[in-house]
mmCIF file of C-alpha atoms and ligand atoms in Angstrom:
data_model
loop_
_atom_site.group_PDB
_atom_site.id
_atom_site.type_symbol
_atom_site.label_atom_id
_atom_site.label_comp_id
_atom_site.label_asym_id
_atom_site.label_seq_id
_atom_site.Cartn_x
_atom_site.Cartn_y
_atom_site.Cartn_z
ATOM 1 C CA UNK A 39 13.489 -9.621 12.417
ATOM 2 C CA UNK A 40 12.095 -7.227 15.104
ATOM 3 C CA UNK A 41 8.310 -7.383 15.929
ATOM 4 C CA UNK A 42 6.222 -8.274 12.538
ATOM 5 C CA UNK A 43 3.720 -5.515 11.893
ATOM 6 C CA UNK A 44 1.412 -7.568 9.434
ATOM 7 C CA UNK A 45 1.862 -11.228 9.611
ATOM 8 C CA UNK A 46 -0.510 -13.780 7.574
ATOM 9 C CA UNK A 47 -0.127 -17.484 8.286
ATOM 10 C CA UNK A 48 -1.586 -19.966 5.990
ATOM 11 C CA UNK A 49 -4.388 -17.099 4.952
ATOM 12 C CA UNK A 50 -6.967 -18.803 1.780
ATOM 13 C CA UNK A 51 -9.513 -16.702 0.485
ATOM 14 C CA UNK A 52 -12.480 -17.581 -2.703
ATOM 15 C CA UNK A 53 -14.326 -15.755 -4.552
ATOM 16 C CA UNK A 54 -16.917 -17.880 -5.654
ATOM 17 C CA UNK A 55 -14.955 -20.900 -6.836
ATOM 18 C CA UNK A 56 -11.945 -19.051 -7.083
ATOM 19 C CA UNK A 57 -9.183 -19.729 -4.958
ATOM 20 C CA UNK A 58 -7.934 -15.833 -5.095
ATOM 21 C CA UNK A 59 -5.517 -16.339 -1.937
ATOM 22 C CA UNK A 60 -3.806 -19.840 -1.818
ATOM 23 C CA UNK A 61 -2.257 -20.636 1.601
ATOM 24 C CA UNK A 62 -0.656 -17.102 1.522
ATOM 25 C CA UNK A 63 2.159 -17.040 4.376
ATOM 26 C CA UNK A 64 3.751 -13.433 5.087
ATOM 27 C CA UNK A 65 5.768 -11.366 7.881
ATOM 28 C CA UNK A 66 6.682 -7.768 7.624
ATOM 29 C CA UNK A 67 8.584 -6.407 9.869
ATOM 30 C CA UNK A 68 8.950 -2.969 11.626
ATOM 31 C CA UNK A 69 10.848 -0.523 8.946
ATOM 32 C CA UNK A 70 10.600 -2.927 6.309
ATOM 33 C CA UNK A 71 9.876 -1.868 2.380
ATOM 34 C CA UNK A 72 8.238 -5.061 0.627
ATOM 35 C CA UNK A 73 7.440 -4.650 -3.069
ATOM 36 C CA UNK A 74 4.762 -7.104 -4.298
ATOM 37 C CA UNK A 75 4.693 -8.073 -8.001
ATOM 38 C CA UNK A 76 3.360 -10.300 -10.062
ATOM 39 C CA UNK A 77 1.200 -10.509 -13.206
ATOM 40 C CA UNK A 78 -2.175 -9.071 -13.716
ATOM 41 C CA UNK A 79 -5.183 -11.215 -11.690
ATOM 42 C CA UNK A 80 -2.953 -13.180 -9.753
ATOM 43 C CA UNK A 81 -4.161 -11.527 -6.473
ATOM 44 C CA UNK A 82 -1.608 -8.468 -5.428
ATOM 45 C CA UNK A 83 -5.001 -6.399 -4.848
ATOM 46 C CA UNK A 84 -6.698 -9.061 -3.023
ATOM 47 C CA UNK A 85 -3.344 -9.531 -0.641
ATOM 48 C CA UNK A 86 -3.399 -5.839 0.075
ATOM 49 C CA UNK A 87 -7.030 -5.171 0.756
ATOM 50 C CA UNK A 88 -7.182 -8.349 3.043
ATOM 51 C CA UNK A 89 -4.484 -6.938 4.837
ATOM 52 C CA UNK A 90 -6.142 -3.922 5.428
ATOM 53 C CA UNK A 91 -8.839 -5.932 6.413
ATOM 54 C CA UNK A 92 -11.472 -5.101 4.028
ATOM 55 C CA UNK A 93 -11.717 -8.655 2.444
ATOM 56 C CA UNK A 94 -12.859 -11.941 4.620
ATOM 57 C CA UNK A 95 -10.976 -14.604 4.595
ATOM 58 C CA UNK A 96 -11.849 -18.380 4.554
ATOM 59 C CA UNK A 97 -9.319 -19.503 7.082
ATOM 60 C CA UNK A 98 -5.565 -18.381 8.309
ATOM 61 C CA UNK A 99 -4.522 -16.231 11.170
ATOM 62 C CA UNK A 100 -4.052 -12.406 9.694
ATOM 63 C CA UNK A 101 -2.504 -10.277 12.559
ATOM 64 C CA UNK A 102 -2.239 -6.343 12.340
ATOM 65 C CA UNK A 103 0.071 -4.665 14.613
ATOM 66 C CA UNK A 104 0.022 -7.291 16.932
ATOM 67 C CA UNK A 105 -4.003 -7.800 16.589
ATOM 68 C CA UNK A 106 -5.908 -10.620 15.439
ATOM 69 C CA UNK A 107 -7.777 -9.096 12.498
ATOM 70 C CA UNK A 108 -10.402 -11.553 12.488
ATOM 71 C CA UNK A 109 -10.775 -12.724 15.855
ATOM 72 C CA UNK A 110 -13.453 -11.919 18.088
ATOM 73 C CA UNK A 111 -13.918 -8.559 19.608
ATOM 74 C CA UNK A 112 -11.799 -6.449 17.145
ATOM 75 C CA UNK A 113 -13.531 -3.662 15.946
ATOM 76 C CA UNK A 114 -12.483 -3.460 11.940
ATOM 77 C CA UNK A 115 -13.607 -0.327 11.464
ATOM 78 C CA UNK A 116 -10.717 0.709 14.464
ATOM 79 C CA UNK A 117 -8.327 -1.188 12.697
ATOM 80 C CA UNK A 118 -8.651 -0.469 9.318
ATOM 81 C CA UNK A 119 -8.390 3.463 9.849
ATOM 82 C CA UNK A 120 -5.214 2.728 11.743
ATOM 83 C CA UNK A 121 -3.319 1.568 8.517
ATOM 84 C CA UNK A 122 -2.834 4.158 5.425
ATOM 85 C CA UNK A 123 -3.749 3.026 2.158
ATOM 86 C CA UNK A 124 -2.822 4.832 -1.062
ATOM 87 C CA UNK A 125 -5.090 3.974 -4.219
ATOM 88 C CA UNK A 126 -3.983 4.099 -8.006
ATOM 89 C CA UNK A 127 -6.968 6.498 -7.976
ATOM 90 C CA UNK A 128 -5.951 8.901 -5.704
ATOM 91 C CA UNK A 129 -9.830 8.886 -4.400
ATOM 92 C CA UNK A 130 -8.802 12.610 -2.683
ATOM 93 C CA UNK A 131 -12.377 13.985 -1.680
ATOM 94 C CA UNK A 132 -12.857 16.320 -4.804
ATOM 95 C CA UNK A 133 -14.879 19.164 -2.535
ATOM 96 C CA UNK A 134 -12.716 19.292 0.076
ATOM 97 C CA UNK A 135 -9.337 21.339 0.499
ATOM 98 C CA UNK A 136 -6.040 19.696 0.363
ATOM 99 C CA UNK A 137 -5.816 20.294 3.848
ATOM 100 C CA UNK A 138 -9.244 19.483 5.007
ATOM 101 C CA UNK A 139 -8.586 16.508 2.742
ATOM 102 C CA UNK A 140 -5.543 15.827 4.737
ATOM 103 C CA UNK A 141 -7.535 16.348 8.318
ATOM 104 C CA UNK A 142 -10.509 14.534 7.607
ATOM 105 C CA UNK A 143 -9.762 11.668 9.189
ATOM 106 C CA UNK A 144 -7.543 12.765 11.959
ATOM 107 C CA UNK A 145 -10.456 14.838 13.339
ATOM 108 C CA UNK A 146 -13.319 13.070 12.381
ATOM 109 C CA UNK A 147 -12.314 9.836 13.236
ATOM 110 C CA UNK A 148 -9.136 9.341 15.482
ATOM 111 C CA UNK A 149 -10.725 12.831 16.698
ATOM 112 C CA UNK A 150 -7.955 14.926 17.259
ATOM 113 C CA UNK A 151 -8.363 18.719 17.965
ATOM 114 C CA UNK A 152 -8.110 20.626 14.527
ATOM 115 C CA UNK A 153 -5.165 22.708 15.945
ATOM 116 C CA UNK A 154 -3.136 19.864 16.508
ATOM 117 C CA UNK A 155 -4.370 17.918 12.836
ATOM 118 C CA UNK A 156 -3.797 20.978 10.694
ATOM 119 C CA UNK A 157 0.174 21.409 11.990
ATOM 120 C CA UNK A 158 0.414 18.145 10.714
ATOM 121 C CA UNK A 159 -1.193 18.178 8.176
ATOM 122 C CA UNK A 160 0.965 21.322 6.614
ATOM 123 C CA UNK A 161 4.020 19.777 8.354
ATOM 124 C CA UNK A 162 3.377 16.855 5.917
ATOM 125 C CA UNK A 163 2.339 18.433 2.935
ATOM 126 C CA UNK A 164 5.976 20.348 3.129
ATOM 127 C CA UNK A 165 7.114 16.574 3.203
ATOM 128 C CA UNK A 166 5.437 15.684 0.176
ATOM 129 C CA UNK A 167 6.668 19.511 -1.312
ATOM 130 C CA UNK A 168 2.836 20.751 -1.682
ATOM 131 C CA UNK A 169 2.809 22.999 1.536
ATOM 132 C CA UNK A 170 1.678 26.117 -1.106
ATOM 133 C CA UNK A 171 -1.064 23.719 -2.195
ATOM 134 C CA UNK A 172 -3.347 23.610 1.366
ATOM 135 C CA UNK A 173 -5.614 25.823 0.102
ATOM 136 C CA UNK A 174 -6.050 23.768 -3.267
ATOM 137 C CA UNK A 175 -8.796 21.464 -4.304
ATOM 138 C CA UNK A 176 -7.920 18.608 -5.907
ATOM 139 C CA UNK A 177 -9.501 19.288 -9.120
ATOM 140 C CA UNK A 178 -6.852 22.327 -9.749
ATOM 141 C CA UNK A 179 -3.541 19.629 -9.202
ATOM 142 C CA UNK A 180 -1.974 17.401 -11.423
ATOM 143 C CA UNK A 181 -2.071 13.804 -11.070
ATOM 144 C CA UNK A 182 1.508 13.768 -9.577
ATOM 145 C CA UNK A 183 0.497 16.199 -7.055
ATOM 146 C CA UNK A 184 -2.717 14.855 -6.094
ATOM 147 C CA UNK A 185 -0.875 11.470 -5.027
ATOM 148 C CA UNK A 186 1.160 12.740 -2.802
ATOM 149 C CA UNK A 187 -1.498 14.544 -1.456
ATOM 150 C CA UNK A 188 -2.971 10.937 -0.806
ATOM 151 C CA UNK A 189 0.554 9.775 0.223
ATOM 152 C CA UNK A 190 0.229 12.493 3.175
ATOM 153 C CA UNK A 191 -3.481 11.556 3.841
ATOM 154 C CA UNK A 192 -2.186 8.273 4.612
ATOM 155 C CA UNK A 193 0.939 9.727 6.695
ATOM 156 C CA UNK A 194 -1.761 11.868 8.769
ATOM 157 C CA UNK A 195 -2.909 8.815 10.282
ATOM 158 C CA UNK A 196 0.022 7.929 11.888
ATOM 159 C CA UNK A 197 0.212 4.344 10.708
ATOM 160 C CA UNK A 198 1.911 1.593 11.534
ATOM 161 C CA UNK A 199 1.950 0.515 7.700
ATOM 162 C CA UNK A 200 1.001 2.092 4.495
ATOM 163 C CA UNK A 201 -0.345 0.061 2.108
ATOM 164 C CA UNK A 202 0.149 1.435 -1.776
ATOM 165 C CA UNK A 203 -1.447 -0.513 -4.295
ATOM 166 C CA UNK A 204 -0.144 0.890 -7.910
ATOM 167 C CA UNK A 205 0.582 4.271 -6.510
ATOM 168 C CA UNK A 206 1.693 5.171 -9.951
ATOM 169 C CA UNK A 207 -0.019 3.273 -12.184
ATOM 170 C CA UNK A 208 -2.709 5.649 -13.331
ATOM 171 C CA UNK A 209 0.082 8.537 -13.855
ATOM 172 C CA UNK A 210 1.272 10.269 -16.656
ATOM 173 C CA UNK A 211 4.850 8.743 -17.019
ATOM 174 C CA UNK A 212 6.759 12.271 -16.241
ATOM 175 C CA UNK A 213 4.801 12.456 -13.016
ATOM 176 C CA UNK A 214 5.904 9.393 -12.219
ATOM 177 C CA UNK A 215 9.185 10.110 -10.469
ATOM 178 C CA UNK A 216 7.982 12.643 -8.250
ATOM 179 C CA UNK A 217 5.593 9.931 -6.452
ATOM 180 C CA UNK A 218 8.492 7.636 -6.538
ATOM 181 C CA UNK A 219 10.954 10.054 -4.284
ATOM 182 C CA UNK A 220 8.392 10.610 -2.137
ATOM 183 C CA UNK A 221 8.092 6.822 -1.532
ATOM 184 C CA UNK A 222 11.986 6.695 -1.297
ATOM 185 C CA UNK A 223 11.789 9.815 0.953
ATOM 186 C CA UNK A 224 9.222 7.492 3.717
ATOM 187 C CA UNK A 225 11.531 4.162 3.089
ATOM 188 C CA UNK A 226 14.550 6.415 4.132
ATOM 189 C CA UNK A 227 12.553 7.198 7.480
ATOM 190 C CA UNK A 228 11.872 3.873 8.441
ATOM 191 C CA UNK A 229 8.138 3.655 7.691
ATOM 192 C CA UNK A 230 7.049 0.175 7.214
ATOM 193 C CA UNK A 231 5.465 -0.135 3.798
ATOM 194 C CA UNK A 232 3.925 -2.796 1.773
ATOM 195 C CA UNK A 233 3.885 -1.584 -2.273
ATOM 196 C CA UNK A 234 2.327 -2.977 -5.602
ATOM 197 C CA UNK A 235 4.067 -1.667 -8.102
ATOM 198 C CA UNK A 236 5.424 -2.743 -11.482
ATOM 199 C CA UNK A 237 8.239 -0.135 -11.285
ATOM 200 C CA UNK A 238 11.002 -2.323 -10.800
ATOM 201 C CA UNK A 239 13.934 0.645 -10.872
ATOM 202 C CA UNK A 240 12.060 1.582 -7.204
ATOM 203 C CA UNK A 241 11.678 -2.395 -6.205
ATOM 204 C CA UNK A 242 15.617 -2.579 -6.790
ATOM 205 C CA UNK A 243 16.650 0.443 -5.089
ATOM 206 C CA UNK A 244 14.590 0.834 -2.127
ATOM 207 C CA UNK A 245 12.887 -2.814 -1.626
ATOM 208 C CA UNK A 246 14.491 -4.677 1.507
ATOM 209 C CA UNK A 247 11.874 -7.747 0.022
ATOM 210 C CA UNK A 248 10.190 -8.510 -3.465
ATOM 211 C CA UNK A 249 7.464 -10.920 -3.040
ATOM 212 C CA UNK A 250 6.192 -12.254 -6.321
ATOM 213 C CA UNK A 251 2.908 -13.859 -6.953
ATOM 214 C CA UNK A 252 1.405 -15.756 -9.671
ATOM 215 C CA UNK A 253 -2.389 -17.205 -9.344
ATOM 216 C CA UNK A 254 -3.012 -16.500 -5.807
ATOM 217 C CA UNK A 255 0.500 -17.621 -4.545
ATOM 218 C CA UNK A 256 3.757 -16.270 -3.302
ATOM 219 C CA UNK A 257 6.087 -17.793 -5.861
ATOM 220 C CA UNK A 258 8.874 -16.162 -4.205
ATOM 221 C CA UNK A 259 10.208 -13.920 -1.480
ATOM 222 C CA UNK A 260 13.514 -12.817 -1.572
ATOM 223 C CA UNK A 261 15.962 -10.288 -2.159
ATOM 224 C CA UNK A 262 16.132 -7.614 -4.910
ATOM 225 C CA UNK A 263 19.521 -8.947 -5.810
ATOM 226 C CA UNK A 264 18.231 -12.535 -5.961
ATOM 227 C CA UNK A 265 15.057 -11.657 -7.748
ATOM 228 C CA UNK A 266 16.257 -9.757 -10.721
ATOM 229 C CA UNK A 267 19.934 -10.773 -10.945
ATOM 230 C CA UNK A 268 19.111 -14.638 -9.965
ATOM 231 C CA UNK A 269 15.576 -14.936 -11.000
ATOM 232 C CA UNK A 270 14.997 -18.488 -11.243
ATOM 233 C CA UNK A 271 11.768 -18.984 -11.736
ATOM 234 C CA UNK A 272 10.381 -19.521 -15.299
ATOM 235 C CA UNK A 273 6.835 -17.306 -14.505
ATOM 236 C CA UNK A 274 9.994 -14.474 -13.046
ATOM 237 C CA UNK A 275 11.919 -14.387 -15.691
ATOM 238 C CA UNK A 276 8.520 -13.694 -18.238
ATOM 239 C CA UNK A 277 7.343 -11.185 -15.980
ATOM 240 C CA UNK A 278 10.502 -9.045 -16.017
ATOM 241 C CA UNK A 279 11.049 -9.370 -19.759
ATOM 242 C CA UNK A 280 7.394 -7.926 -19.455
ATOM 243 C CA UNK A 281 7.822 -5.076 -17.532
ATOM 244 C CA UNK A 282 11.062 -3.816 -18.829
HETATM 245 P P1 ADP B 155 -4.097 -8.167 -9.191
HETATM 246 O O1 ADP B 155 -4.195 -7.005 -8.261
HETATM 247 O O2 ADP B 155 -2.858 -8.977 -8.988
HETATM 248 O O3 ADP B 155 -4.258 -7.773 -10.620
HETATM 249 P P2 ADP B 155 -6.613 -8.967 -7.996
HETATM 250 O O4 ADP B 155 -6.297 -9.196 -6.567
HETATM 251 O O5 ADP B 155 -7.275 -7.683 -8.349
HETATM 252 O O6 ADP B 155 -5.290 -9.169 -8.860
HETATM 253 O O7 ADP B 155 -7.526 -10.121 -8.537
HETATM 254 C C1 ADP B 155 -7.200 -11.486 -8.393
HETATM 255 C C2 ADP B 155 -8.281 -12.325 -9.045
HETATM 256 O O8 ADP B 155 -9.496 -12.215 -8.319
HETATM 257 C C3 ADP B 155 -8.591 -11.923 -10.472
HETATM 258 O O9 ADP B 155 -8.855 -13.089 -11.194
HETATM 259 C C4 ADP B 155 -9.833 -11.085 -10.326
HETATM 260 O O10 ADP B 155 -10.596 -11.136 -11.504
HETATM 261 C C5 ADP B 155 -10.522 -11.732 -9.147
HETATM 262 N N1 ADP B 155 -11.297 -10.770 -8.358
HETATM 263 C C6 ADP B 155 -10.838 -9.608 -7.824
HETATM 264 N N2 ADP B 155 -11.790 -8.981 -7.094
HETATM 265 C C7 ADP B 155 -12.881 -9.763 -7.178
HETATM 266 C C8 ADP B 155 -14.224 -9.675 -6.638
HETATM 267 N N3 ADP B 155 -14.584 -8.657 -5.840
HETATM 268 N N4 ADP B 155 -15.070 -10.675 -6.950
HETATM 269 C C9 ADP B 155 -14.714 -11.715 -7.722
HETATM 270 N N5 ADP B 155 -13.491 -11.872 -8.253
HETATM 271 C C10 ADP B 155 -12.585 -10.913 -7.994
HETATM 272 MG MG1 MG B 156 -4.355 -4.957 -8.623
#
């Protein structure tokens, strides 16, 4: 594998007297797609907002890029608007334009002239096909369409990851699809991306990894072929019959 771009080693995290994480150990490569699944509660949030570092953890390394999230000197707030992070609720800034939406943080916080932001910023809304929508506000687009404006948010950063946690969850189903080819459409460029999803047609075809967790573990981590055509885990073989 070439140079990890998240890597956890041994990471535990509580809330309270729950153990949420339990000795979670994970590498992602550069250009790697990893699907996370699992059932409901058993931590697929937690994983994903820890590795954007907005969750402590007890103990275990988490590195970023190369950088010690936790360790001493690294400015957080740096690091965690250096990684993109798509929401099942969109969370687009309902006031703003779809392009100002897009800008935001480019100019505000990686400070970038506005010239410069807004050429990317229409050269990836024509990526996500909304480059008629700039002059939008959120309020006027349809789910599907507000998503991958948050999908090109993200992308505006420049990240090393994105992070999507559910991306499609909170969609009607026939808008669905259009997320999903977006998704396919960043895999196919190499981005490295980390996704909870439950749509396993998108985990089969463009995964290079499934990770599956159950109660604050990785169960498994393996290969799409292994994981649905070999699952042998009893907790697996539930879950699919579940999401199917
Ligand atoms: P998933 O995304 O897989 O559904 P989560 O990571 O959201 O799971 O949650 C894992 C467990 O941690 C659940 O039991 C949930 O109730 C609990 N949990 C999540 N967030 C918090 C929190 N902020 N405080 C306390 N418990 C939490
Ligand atoms: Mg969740």
């Amino acid at each position: 594998m070439t140079a990890a771009i998240v890597s956890l080693d041994h990471v535990n995290k509580w809330y309270g007297p729950h153990h949420v994480l339990q000795d979670v150990s994970l590498e992602i490569g550069k250009g790697e797609v990893v699907v996370i699944c699992g059932p409901s509660g058993s931590g697929k949030s937690t994983l994903i907002r820890t590795i954007n570092a907005l969750e402590p953890i007890r103990d275990g390394k988490l590195l970023l890029n190369g950088v010690d999230v936790h360790g001493k000197g690294t400015d957080l707030n740096k690091l965690r608007q250096s990684v993109g992070f798509v929401f099942q609720q969109f969370n687009l800034f309902p006031h703003m334009s779809v392009l100002d939406n897009v800008t935001f943080a480019p100019i505000r916080i990686q400070k970038r002239p506005r010239a410069e932001a807004e050429a990317l910023a229409r050269e990836l809304l024509a990526k996500v096909g909304l480059a008629e929508k700039a002059d939008s506000f959120p309020g006027f687009l349809s789910g599907g369409q507000q998503q991958r404006v948050a999908i090109a948010r993200a992308l505006a950063l420049q990240p090393p990851v994105i992070l999507f946690d559910e991306p499609t969850s909170a969609l009607d189903p026939e808008m669905v699809g259009e997320v999903l080819q977006v998704m396919k459409s960043l895999a196919r460029d190499g981005m490295t991306m980390v996704c909870v999803t439950h749509e396993m047609g998108f985990a089969r075809e463009v995964g290079d990894r499934i990770v599956f967790m159950d109660q604050g573990r990785i169960v498994v981590d393996t290969t799409p072929e292994l994981f649905f055509d070999a699952p042998d885990h009893p907790r697996i073989k539930r879950f699919l019959s579940d999401v199917k």
